[in-house]
CSV table of C-alpha atoms in Angstrom, one decimal:
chain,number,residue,atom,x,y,z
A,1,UNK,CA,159.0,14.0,74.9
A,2,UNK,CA,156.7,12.4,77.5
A,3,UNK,CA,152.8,13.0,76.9
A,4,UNK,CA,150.2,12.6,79.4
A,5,UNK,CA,146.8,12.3,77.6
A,6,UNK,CA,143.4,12.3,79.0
A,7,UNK,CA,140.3,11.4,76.8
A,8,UNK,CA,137.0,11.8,77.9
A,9,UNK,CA,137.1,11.1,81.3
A,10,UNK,CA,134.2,10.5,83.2
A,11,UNK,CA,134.5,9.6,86.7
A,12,UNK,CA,132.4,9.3,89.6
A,13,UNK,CA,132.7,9.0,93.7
A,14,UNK,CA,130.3,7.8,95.9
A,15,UNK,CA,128.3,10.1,98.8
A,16,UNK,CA,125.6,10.0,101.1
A,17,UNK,CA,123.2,10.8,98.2
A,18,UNK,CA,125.0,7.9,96.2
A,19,UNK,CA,127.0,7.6,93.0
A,20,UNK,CA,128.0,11.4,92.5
A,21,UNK,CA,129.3,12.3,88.7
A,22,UNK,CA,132.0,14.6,88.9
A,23,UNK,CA,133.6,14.5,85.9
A,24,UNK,CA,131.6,14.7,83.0
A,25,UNK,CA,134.3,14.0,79.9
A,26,UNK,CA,137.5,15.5,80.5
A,27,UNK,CA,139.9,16.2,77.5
A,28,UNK,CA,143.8,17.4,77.9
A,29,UNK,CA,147.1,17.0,76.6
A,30,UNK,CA,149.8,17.5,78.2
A,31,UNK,CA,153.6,17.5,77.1
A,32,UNK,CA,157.0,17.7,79.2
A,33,UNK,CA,157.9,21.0,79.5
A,34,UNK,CA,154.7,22.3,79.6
A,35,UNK,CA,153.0,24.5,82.2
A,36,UNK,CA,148.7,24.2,82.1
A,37,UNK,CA,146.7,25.8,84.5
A,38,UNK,CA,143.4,24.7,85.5
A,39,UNK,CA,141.0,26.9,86.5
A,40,UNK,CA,137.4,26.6,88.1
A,41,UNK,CA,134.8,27.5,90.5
A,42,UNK,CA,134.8,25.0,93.5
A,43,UNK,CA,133.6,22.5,93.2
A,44,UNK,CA,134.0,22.0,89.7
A,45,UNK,CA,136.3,18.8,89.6
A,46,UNK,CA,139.5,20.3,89.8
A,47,UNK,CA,140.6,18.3,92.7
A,48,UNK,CA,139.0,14.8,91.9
A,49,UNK,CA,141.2,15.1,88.1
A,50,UNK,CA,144.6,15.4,90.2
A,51,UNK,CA,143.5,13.1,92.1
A,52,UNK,CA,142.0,10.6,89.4
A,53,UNK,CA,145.5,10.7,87.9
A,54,UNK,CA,147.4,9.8,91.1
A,55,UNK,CA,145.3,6.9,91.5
A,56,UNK,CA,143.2,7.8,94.8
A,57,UNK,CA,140.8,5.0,95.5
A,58,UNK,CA,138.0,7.0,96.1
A,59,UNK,CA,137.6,7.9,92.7
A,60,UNK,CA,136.0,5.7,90.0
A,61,UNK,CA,136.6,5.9,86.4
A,62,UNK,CA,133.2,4.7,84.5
A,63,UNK,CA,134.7,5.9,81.3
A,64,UNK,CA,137.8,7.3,79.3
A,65,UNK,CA,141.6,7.2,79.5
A,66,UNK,CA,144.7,8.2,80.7
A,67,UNK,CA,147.9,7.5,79.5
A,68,UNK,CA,151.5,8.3,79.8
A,69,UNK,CA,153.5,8.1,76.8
A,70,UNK,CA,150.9,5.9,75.6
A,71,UNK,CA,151.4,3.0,78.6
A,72,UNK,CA,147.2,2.9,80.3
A,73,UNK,CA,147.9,4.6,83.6
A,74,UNK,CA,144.2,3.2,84.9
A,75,UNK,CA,145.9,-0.1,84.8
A,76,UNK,CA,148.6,1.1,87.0
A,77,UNK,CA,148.9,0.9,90.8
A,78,UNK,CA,149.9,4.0,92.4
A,79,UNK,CA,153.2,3.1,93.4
A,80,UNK,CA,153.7,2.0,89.6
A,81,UNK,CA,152.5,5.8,88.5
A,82,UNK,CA,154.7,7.3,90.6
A,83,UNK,CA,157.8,5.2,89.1
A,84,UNK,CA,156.5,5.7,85.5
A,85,UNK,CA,157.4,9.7,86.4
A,86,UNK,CA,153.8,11.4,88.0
A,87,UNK,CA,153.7,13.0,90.8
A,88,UNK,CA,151.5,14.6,93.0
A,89,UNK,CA,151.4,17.3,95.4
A,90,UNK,CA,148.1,17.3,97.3
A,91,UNK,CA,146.5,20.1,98.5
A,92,UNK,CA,146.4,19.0,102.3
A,93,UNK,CA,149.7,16.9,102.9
A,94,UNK,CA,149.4,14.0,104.9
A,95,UNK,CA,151.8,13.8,108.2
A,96,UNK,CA,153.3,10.3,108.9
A,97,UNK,CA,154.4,9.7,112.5
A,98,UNK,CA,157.5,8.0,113.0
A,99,UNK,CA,158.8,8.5,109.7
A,100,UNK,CA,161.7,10.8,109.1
A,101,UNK,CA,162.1,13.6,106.1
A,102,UNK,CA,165.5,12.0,105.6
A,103,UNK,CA,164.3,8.0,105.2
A,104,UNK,CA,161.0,9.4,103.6
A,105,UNK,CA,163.0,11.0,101.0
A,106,UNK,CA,165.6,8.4,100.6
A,107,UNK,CA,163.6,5.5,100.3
A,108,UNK,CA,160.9,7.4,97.7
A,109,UNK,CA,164.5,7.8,95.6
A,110,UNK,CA,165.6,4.5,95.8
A,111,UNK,CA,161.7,2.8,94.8
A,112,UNK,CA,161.9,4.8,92.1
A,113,UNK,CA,165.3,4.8,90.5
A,114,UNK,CA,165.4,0.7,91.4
A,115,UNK,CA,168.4,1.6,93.4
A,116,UNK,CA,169.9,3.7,96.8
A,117,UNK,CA,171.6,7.1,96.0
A,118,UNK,CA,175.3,6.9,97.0
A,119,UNK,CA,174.8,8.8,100.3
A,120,UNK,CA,177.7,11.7,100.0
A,121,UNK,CA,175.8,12.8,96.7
A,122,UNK,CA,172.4,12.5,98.0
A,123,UNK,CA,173.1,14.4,101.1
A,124,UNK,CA,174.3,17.0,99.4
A,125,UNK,CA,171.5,17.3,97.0
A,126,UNK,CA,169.4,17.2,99.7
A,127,UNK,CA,170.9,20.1,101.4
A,128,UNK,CA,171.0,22.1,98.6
A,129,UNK,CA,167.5,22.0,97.7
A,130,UNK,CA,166.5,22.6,101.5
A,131,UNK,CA,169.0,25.8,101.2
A,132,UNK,CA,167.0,26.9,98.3
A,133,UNK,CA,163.6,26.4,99.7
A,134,UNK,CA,164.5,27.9,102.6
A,135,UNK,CA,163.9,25.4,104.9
A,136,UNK,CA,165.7,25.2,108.2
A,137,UNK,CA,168.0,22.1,107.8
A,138,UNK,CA,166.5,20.7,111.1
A,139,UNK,CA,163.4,19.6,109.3
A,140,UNK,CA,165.9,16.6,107.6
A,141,UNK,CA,165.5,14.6,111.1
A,142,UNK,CA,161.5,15.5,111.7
A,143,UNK,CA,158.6,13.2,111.4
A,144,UNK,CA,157.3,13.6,107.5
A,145,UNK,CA,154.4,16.8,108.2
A,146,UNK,CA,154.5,16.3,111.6
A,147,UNK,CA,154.2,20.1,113.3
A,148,UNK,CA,155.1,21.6,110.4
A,149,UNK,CA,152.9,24.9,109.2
A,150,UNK,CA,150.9,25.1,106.3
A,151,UNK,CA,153.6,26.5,104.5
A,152,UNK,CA,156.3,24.0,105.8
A,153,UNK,CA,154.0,21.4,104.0
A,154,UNK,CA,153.6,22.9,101.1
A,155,UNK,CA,158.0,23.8,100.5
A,156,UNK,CA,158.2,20.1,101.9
A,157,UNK,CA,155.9,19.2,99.0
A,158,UNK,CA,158.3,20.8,96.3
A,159,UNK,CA,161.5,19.1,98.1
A,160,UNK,CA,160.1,16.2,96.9
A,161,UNK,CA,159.4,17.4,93.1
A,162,UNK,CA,163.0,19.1,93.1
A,163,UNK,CA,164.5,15.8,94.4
A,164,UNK,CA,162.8,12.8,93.2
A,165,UNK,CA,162.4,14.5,89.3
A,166,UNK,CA,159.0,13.3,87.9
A,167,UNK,CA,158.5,13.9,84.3
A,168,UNK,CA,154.7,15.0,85.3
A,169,UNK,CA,153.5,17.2,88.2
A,170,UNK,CA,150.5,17.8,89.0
A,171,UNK,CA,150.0,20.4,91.7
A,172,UNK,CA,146.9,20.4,93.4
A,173,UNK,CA,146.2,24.0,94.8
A,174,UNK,CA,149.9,24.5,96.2
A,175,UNK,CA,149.0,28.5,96.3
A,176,UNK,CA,146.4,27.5,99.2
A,177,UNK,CA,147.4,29.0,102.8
A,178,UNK,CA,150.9,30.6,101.7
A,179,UNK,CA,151.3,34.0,102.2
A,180,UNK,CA,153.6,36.0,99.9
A,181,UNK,CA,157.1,35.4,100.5
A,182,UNK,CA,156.8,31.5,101.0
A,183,UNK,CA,154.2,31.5,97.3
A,184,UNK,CA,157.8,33.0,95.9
A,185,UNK,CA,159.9,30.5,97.4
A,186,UNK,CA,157.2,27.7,96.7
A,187,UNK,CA,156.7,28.9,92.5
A,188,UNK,CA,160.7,29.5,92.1
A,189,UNK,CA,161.4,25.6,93.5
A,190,UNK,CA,158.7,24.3,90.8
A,191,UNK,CA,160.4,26.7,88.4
A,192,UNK,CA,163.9,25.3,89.1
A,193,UNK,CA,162.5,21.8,88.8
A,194,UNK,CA,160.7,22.4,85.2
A,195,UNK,CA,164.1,24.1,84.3
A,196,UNK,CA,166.5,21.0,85.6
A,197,UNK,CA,164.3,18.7,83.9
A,198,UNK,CA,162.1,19.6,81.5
A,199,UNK,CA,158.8,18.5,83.8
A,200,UNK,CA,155.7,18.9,82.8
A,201,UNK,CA,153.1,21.2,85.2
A,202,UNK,CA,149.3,20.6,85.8
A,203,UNK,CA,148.7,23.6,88.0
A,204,UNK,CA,145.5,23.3,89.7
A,205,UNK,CA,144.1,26.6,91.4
A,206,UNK,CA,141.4,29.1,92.0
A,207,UNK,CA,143.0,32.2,91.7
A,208,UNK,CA,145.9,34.0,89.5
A,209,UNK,CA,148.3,35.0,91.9
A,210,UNK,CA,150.3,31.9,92.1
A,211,UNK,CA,150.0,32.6,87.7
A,212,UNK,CA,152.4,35.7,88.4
A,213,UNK,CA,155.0,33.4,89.5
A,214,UNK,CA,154.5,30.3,87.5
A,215,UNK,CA,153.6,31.3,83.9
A,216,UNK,CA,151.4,29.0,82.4
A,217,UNK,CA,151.2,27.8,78.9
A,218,UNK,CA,148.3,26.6,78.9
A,219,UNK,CA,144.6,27.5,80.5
A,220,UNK,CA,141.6,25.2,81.1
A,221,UNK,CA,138.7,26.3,82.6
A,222,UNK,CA,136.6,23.6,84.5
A,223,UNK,CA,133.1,23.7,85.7
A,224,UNK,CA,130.9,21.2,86.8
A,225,UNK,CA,133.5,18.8,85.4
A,226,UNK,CA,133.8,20.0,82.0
A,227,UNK,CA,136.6,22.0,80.1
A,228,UNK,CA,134.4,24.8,79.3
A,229,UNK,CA,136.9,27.4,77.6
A,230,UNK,CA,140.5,27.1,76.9
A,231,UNK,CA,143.5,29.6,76.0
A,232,UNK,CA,146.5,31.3,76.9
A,233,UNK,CA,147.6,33.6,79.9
A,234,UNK,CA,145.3,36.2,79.0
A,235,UNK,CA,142.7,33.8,79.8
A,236,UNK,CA,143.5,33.7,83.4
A,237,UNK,CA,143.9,37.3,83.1
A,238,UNK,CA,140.3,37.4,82.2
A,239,UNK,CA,139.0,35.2,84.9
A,240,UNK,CA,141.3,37.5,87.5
A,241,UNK,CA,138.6,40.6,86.1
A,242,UNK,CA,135.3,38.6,85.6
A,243,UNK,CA,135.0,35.9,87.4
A,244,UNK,CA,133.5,32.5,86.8
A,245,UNK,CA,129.7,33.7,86.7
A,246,UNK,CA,129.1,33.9,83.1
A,247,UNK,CA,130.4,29.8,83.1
A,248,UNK,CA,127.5,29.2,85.7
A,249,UNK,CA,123.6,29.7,85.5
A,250,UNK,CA,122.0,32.3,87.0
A,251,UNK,CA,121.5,32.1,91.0
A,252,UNK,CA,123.7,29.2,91.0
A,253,UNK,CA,126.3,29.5,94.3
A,254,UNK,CA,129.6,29.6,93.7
A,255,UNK,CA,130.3,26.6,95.5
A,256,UNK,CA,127.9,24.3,94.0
């Protein structure tokens, strides 16, 4: 059973104010097969840990770990996390000009397995996922993003998790800018994936309605880039009722 564990994380990104803490000694464990939810005010880290994981430059790591089935994941490039089995979907995909959906796809397979998929097979997978996500088959020969709605991005973003089968996902605010019908399309394809393959879910989001759809295991609630309380569903239940003010001090803005 793959783990992902991260002890005490501390990391830090730099501003116009200078060297900016952000997270302040993050603890989790995550197994495959296991849905956790994180939960916070913004501003409160959630992005810059999904992000920390993936390997985004802009992030430093002053102190802590993360590993994956106990190989150091800070000592891995990004490509090289992505081939060990993580996976991210970002909150604001990236579009890449001149790059089809097909070749994007295809070649993201083939760096990760070592190895092309046979073609008749791959197509058809291909298809089929598309047919579940509801996504109009013409998108197969579009530029990667390119013109696509919010929503477009986001079902493009679980065509990836559904096809290239990480053994981690960490979903970065995936609810964000869908309306209804395309959150149920969006939460069944990460359902379907966690089901094919036993993935493992880091669910990173604001609000409970994406929770209705993708039952979590597992709640964490962040602020100012600490895991302040931690439980079950009814936890997010409670933060659906109350809020995040009686995390924060009084008169401090939500956003801070």
């Amino acid at each position: 059973m793959p783990v992902l564990e991260i002890r005490d994380l501390h990391v830090t990104v730099e501003t116009e104010n200078g060297t900016t803490p952000i997270l302040n000694g993050v603890t989790l464990t995550l197994r495959t097969g296991e849905t956790h939810a994180i939960m916070g005010p913004n501003g409160s880290g959630k992005s810059t840990l999904a992000y920390t994981i993936a390997g985004h430059p802009k992030y430093t790591v002053t102190s802590g770990s993360i590993t994956l089935d106990g190989e150091d994941v800070l000592e891995m490039s990004v490509d090289e996390r992505a081939r060990a089995g993580l996976f991210l979907a970002m909150q604001y995909p990236v579009e890449i000009p001149g790059v089809t959906v097909t070749n994007f796809l295809r070649t993201a397979k083939t760096a990760i397995d070592g190895e092309a998929p046979a073609i008749r097979g791959w197509t058809k997978d291909v298809k089929g996922a598309m047919s579940n996500l509801r996504m109009d088959p013409t998108f197969a020969a579009r530029n990667v993003n390119e013109g696509f709605s919010g929503g477009e991005k986001k079902r493009h973003e679980i065509l990836q998790l559904e096809l290239l089968k990480p053994k981690i996902a960490v979903l970065d605010e995936t609810d964000s800018g869908l309306d209804v019908d395309a959150l149920k399309i969006v939460s069944e394809g990460v359902n379907r994936a966690k089901e094919q393959t036993d993935l493992g879910v880091l669910l990173i989001t604001h609000y409970t309605r994406i929770l209705r759809y993708i039952r979590p295991d597992f709640v964490h609630v962040v602020v100012k880039g600490r895991i302040v309380e931690e439980g079950g569903p009814e936890l997010a239940d409670r933060l659906e009722e109350e809020g995040y003010d009686r995390f924060l001090e009084a008169g401090t803005p939500v956003d801070a």
